[in-house]
XYZ file of N, CA and C in Angstrom:
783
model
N 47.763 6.628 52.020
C 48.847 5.720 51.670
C 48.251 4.436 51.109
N 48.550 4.212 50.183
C 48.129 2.439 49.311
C 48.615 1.474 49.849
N 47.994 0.503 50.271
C 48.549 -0.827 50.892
C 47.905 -1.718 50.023
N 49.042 -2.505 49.163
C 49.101 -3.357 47.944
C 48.233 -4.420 48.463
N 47.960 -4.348 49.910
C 47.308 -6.091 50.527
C 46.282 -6.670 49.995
N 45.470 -5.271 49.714
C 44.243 -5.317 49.489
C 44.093 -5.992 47.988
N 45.291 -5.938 47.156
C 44.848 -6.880 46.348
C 45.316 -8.072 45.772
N 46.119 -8.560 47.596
C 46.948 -9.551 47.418
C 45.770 -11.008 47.219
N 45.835 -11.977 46.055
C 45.584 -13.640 46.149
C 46.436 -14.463 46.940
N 46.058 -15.813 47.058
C 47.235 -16.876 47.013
C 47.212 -17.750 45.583
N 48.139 -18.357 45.604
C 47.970 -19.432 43.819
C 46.582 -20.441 44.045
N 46.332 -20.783 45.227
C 44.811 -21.595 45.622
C 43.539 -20.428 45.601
N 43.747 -19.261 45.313
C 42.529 -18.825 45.666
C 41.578 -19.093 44.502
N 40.360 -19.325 44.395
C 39.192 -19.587 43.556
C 39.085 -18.314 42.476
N 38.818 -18.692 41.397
C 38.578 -17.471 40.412
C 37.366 -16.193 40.755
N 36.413 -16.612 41.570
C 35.370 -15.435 42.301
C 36.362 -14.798 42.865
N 37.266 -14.985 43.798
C 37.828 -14.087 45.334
C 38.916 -13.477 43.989
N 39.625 -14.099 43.425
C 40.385 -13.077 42.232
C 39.124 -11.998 41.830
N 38.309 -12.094 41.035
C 37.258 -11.431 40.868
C 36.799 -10.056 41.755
N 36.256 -10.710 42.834
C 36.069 -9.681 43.591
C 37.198 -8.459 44.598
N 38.351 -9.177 44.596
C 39.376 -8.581 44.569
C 39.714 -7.304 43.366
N 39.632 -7.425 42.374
C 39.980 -6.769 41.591
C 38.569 -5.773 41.155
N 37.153 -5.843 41.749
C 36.431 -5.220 41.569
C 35.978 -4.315 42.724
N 37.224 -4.555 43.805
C 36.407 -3.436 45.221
C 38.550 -3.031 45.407
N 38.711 -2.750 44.228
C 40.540 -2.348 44.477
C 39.983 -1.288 44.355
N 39.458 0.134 43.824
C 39.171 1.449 43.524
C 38.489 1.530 45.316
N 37.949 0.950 45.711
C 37.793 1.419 47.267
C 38.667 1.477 48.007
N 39.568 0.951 47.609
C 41.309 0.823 48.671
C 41.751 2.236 48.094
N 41.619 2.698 46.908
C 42.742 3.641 45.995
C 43.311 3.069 45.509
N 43.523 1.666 44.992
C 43.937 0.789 44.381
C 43.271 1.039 42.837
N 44.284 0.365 41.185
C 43.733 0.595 40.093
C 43.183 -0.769 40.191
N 42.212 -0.590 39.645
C 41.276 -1.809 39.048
C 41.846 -2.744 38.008
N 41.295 -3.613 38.221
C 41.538 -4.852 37.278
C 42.891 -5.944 37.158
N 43.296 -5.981 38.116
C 44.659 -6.515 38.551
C 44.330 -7.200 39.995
N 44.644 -8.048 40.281
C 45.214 -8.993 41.527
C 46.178 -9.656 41.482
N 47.372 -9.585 43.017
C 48.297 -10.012 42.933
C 48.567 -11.216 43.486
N 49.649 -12.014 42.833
C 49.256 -13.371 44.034
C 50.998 -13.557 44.035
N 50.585 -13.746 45.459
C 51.594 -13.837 46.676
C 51.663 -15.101 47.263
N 52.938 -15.587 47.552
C 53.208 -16.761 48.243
C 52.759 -16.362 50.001
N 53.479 -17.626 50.825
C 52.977 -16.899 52.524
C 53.737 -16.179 52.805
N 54.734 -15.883 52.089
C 55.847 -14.882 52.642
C 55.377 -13.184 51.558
N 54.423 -13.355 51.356
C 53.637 -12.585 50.364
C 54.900 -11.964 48.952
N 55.632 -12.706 48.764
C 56.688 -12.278 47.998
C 56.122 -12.481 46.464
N 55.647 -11.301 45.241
C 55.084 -11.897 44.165
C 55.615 -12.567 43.205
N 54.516 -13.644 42.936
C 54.400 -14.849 42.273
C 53.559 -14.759 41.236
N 53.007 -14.184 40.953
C 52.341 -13.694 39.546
C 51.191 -12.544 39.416
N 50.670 -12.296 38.198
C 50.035 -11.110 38.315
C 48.271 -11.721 37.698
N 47.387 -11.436 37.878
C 45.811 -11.257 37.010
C 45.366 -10.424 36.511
N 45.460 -9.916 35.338
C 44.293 -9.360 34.742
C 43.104 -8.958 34.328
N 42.516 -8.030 34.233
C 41.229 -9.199 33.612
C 41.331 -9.806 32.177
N 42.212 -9.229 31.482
C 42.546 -10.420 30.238
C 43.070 -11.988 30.573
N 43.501 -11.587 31.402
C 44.215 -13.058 32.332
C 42.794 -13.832 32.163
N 42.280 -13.386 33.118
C 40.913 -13.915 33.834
C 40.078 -14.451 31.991
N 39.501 -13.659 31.339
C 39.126 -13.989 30.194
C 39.822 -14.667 28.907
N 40.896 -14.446 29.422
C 41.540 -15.718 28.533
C 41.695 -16.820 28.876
N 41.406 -17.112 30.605
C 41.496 -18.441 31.337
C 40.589 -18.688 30.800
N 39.016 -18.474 30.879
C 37.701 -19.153 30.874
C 37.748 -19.675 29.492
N 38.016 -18.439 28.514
C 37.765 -19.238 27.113
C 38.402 -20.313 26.991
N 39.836 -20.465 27.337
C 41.026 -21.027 26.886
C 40.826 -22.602 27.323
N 39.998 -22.664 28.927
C 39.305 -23.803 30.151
C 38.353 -23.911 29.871
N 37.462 -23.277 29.587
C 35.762 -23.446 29.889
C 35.697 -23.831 30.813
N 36.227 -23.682 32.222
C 35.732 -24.296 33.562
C 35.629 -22.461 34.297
N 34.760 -23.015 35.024
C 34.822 -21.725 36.610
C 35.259 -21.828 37.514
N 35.234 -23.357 37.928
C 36.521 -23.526 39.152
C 38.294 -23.059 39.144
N 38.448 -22.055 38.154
C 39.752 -21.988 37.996
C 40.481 -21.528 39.446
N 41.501 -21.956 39.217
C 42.587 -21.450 40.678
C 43.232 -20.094 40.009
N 43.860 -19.425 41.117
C 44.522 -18.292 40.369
C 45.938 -18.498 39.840
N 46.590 -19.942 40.476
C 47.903 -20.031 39.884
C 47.213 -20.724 38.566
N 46.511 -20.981 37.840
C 46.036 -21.519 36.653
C 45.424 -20.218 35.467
N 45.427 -19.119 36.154
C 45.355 -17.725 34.651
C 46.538 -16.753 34.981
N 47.491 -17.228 36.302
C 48.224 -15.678 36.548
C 49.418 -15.514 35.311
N 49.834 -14.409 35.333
C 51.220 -14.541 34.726
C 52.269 -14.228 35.384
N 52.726 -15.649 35.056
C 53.590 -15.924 36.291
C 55.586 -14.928 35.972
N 55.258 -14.131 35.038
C 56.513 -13.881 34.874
C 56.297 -12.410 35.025
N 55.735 -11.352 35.628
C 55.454 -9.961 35.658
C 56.763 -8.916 35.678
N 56.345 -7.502 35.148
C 57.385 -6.878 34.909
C 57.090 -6.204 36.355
N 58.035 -6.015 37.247
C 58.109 -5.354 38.519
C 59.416 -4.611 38.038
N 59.564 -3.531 39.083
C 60.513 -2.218 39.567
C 60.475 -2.195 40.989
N 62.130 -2.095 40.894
C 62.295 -1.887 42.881
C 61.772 -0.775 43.480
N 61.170 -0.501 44.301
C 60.728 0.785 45.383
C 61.751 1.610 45.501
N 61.689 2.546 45.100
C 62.156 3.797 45.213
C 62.819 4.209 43.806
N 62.463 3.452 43.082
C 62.925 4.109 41.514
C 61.914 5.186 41.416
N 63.139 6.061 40.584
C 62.435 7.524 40.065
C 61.918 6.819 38.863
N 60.835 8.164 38.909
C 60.022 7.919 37.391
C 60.671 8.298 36.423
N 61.343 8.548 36.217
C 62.959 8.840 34.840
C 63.478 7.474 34.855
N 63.791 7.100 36.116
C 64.686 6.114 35.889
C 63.649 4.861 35.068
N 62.378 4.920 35.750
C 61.712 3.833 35.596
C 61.517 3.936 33.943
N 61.178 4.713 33.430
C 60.909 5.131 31.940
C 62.109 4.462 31.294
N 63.364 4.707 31.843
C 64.441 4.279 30.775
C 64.620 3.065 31.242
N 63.979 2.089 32.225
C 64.397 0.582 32.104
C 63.105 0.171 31.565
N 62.043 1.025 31.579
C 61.133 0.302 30.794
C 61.238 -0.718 29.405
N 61.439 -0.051 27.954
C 61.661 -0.591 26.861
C 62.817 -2.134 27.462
N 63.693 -1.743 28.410
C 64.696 -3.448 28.208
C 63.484 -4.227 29.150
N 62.683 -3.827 29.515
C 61.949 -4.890 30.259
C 60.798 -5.418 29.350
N 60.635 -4.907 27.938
C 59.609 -4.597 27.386
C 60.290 -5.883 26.160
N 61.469 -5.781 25.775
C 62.335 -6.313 25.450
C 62.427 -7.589 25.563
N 63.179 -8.041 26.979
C 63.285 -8.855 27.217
C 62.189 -9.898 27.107
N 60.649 -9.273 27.501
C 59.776 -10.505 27.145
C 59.215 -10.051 26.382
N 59.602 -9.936 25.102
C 59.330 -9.932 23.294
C 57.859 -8.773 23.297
N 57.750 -7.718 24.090
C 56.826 -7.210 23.862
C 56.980 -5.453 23.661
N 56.485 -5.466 22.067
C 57.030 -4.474 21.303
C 56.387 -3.074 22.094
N 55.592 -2.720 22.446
C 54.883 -1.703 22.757
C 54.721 -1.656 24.555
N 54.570 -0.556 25.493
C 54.508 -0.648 26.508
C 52.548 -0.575 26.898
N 52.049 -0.696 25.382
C 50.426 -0.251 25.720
C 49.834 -1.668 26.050
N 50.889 -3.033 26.175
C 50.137 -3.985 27.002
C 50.976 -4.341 28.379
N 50.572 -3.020 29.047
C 51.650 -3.227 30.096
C 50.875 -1.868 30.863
N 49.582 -2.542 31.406
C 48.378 -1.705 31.767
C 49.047 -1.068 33.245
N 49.868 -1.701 33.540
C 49.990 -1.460 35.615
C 51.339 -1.198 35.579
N 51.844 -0.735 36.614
C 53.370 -0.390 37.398
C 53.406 -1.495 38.300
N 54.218 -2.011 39.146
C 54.444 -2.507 40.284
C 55.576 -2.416 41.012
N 55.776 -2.056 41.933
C 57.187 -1.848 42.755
C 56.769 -2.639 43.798
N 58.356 -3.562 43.916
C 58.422 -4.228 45.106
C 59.706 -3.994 45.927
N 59.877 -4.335 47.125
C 60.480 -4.148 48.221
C 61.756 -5.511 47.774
N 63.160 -5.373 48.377
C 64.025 -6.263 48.786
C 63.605 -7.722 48.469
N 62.605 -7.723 49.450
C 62.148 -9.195 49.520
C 61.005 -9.669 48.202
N 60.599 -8.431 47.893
C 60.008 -9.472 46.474
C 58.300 -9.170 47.029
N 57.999 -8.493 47.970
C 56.496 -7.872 48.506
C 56.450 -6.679 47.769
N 55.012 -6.955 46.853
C 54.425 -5.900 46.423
C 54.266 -4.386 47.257
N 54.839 -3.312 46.958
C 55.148 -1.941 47.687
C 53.075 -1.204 47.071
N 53.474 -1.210 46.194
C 52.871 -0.350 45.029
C 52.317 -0.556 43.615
N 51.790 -0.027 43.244
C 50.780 -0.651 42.135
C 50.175 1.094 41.531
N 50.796 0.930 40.153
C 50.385 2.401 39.709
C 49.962 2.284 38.067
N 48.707 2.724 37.552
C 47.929 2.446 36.563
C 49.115 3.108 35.420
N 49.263 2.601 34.075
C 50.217 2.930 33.449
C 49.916 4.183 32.990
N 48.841 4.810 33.091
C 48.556 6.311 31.980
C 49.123 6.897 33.611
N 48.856 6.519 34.251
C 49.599 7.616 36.042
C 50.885 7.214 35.665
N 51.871 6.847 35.535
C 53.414 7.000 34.806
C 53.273 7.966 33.750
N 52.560 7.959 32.921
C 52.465 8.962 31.828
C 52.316 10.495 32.316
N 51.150 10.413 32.762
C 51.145 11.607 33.485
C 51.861 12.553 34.432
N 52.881 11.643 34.699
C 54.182 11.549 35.817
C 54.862 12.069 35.337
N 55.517 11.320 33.972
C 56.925 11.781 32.967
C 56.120 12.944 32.622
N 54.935 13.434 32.132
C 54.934 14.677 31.424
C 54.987 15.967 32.616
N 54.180 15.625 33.597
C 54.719 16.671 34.636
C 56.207 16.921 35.235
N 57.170 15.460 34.852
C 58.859 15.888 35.874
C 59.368 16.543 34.565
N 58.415 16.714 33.181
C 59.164 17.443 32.165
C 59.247 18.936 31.905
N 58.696 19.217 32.767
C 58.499 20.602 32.810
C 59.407 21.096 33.237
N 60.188 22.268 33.020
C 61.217 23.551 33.173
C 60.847 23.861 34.230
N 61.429 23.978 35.292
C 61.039 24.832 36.424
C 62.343 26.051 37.165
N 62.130 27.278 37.045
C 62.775 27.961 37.531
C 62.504 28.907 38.364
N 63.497 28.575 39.677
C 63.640 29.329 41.107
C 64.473 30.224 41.138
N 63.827 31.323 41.025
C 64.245 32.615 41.330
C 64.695 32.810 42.664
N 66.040 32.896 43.382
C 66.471 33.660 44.442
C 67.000 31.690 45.261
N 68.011 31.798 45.749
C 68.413 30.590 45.690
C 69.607 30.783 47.349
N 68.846 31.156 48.230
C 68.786 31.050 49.858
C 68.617 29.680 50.074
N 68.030 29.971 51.311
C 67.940 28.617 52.040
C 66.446 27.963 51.423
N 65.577 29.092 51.279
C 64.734 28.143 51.160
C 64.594 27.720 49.592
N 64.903 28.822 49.008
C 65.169 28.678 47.439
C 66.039 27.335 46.840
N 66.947 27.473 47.337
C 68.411 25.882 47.322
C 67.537 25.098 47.605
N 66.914 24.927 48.842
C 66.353 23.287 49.547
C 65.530 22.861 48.211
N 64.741 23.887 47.886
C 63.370 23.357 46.919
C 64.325 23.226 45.554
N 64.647 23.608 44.954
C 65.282 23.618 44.025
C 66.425 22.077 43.733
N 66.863 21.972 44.735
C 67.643 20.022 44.875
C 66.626 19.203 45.234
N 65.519 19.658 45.668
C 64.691 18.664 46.044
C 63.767 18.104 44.589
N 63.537 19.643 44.057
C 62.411 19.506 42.607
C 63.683 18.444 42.154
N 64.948 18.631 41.841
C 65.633 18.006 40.880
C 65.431 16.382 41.110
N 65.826 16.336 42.324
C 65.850 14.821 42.910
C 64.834 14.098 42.744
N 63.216 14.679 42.509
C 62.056 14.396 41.826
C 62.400 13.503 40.454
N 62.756 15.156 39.766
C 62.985 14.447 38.569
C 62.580 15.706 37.387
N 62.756 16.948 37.739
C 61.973 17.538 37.192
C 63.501 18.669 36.611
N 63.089 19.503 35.366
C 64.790 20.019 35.085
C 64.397 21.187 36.068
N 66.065 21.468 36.692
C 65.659 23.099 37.172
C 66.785 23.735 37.126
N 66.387 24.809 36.581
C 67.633 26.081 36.794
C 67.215 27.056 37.818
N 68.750 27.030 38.419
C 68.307 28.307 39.913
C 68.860 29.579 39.134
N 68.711 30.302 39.942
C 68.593 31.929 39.141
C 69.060 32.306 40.251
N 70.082 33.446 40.649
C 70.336 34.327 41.646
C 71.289 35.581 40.791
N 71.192 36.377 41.541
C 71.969 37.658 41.412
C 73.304 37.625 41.874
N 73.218 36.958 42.991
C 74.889 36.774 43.542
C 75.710 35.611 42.756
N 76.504 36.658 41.846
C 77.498 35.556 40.621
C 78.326 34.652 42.158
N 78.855 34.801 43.102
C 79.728 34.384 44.037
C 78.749 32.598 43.920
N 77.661 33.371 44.408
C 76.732 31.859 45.258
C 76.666 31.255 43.725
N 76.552 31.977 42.641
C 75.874 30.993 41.507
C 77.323 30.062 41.118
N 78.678 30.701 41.339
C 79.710 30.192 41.009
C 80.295 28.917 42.012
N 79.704 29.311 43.256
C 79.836 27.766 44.588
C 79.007 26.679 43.923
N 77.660 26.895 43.765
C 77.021 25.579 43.078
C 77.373 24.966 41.823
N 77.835 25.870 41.011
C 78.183 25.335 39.590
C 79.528 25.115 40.097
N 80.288 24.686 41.425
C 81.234 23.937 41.257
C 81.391 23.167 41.980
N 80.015 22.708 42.787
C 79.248 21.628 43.495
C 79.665 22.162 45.164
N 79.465 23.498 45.381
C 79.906 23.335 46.876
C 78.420 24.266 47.253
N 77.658 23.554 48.272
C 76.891 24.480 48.677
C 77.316 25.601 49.849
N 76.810 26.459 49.959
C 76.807 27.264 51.393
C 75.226 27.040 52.240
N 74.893 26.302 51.451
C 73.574 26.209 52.857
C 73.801 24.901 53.465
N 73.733 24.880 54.640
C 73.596 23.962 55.353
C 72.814 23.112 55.729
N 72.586 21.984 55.193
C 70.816 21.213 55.632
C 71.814 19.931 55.222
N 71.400 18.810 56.178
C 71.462 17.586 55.940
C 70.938 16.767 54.546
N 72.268 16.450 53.792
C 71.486 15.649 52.756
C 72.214 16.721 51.285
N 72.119 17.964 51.915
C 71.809 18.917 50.722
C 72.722 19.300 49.874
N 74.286 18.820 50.243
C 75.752 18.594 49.405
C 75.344 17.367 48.479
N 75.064 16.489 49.072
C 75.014 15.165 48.192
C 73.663 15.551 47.275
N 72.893 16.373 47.720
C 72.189 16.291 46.097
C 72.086 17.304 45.522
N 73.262 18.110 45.906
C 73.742 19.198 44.715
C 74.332 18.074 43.984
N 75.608 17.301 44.247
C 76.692 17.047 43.535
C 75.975 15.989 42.502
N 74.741 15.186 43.261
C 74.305 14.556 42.300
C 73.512 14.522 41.248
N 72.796 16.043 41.362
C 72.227 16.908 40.439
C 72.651 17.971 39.728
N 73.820 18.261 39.729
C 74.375 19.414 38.994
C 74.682 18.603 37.515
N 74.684 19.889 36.708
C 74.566 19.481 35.641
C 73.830 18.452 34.645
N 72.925 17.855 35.430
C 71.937 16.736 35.252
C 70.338 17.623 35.402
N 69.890 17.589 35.976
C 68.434 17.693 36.637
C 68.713 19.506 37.184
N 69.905 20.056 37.373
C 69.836 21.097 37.829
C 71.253 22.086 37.858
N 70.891 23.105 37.495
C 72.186 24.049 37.315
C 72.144 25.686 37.619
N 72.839 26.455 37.836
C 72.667 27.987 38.787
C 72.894 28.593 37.417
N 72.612 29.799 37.667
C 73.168 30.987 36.404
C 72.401 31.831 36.872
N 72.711 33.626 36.694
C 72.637 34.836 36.913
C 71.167 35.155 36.131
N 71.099 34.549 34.839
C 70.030 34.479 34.182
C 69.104 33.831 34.089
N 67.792 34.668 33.866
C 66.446 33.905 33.786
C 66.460 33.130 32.365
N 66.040 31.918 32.207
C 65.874 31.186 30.783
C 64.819 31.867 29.952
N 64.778 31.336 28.627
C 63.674 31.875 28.015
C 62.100 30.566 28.059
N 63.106 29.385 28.229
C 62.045 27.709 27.879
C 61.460 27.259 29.496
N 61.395 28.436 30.355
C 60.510 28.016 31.712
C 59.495 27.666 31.281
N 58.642 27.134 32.668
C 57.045 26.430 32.294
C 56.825 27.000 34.116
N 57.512 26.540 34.687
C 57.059 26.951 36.274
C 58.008 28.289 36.312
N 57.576 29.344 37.303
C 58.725 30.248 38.042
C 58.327 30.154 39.209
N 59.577 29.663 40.187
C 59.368 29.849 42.021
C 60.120 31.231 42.316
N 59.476 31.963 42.828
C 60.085 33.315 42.889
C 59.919 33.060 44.759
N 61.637 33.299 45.183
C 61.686 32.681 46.385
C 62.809 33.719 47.175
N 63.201 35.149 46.691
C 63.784 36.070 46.958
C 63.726 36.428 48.043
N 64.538 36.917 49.316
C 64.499 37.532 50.246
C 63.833 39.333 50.126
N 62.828 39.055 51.347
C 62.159 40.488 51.479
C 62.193 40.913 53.166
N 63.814 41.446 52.882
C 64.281 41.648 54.419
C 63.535 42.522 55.132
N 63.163 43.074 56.248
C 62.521 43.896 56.915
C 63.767 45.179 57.762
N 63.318 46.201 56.652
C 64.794 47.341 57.074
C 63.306 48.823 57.771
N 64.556 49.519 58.399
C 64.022 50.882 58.453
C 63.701 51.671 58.192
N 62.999 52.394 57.509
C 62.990 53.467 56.614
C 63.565 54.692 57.460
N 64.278 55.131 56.398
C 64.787 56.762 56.211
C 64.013 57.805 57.029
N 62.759 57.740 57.051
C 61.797 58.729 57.893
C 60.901 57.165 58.195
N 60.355 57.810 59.228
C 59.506 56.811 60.036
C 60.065 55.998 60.972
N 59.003 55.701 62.252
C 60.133 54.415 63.417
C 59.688 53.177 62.973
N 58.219 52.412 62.042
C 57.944 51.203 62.220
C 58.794 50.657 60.754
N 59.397 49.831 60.940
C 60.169 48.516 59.888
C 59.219 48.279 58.751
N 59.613 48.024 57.555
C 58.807 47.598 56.918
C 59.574 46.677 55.665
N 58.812 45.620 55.385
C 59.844 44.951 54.776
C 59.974 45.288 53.325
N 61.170 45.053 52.813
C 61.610 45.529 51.480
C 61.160 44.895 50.108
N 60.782 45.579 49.484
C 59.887 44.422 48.576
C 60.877 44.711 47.135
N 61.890 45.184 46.858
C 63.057 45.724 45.687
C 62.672 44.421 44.960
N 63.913 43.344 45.934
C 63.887 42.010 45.101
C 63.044 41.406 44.494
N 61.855 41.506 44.961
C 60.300 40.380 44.769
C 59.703 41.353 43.493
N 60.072 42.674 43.841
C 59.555 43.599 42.547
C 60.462 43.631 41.192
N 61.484 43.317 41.593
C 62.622 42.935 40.383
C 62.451 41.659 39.751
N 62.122 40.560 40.511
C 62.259 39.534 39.893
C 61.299 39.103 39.409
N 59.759 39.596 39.666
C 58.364 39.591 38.993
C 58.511 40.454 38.117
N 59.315 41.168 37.564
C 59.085 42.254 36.899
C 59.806 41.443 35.327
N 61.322 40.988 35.934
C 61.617 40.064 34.798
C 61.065 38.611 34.323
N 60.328 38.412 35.551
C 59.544 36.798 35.077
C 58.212 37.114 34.007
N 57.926 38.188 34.497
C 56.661 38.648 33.185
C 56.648 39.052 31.582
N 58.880 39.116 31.786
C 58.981 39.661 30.203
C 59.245 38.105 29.388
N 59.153 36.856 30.438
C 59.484 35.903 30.105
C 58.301 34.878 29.637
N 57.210 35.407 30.335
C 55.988 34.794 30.828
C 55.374 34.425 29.435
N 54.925 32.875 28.788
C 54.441 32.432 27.871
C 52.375 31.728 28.477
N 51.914 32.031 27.537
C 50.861 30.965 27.661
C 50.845 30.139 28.395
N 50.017 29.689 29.479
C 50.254 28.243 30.398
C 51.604 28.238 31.251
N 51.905 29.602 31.631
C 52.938 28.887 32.699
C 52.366 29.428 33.976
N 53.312 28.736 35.050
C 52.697 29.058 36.348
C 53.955 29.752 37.213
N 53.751 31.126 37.739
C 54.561 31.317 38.610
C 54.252 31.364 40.151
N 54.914 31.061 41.061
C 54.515 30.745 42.342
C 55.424 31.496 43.436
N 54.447 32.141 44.155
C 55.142 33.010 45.041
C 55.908 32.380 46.521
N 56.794 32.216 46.662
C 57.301 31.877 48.610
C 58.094 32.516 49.209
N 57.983 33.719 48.816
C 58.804 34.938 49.310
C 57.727 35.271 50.289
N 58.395 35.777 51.349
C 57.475 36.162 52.967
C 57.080 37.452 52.178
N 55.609 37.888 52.538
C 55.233 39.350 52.064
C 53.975 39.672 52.772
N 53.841 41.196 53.078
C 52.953 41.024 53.963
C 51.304 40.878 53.586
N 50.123 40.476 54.326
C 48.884 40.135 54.187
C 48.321 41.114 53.045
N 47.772 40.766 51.980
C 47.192 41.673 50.869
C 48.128 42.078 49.822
């Protein structure tokens, strides 16, 4: 877990302790080259760079600088718990608002809490890397309990998903926002993901990138014999159609119970 402390200043701190702050942040898991400065209520008050920092010295020619004397005191922050979708589309008005055409001088993330305390701190190519992974297609085959849970959960991420089932009944409850599974939480983020981030249908897509193949493999009797053995129909049906679908670079992932080997 990241704790922003580590690269909290005050506006009095000396330009070395900015310095060395921002050169032992990769030992926290912290991105480099940034220090934050915080009032005593650690609520942020501006940001450092190291362009900060090198544009102080030239700009001063002194070394005694303070850190309220290079920070910038007007930083683009995001509240804690914004999705990375969401954050992407308030980006440009924040980009906007302080006359800056491009997001490529806008090296860091920052999320803060209620009170205005740095949460988080995330290097801007890790947002990038973010949006291109919640862009991926992902489709869950077989849409039970455990199939549904993962499937509102990927959405609520941020990632598109279509569920897939055989039973038109169940595919026709979700596409009209009513679940039948029961889990806390899990009505409210159907209703708030349907048709957005996530939608049911009988059919496999052709534009997947992930397949969760998550089908029930009940354990029945056989016809001759006394020991149970579980049924593998579904898991063999639905691998059978994910392979006529299967492109270059995709990944399908098994969480259907099956036995060892």
């Amino acid at each position: 877990m990241q704790s922003t402390a580590h690269l909290f200043v005050s506006p009095d701190s000396p330009l070395t302790e900015v310095l060395t702050v921002q050169s032992q942040a990769t030992q926290h898991r912290l991105p480099a080259g940034i220090a934050l400065v915080v009032d005593q209520q650690q609520k942020l008050v501006g940001t450092i760079s190291d362009g900060d920092v090198r544009r102080g010295l030239l700009t001063q020619n002194r070394l005694d600088l303070k850190a309220s004397e290079v920070m910038n005191a007007d930083p683009i922050t995001f509240p804690e718990g914004m999705s990375f979708r969401e954050l992407l589309e308030a980006l440009p008005t924040e980009l906007a608002r302080r006359q800056r055409k491009s997001a490529k001088f806008l090296s860091k993330i920052i999320f803060v809490n209620p009170e205005g305390v740095p949460t988080r701190v995330l290097d801007y190519h890790q947002l990038w890397e973010q949006r291109v992974a919640t862009h991926r297609h992902v489709v869950v085959v077989g849409l039970g309990y455990v199939g549904l849970t993962l499937a509102l959960v990927l959405a609520d991420v941020g990632y598109l998903v279509t569920g897939v089932d055989v039973d038109e009944n169940r595919v026709s409850d979700l596409n009209a926002g009513r679940s039948y599974v029961h889990e806390v939480g899990l009505p409210e983020l159907l209703r708030e993901h349907l048709g957005k981030n996530f939608h049911a249908t009988t059919t496999l897509p052709d534009d997947g990138d992930v397949f969760v193949i998550s089908v029930g493999t009940p354990v029945v009797r056989p016809e001759s014999g006394l020991i149970p053995q579980p049924s593998m129909t579904a898991l063999e049906s639905s691998a059978s159609a994910i392979g006529e679908k299967l492109r270059v670079g995709n990944l399908v992932v098994l969480r259907s119970t099956v036995p060892i080997g």
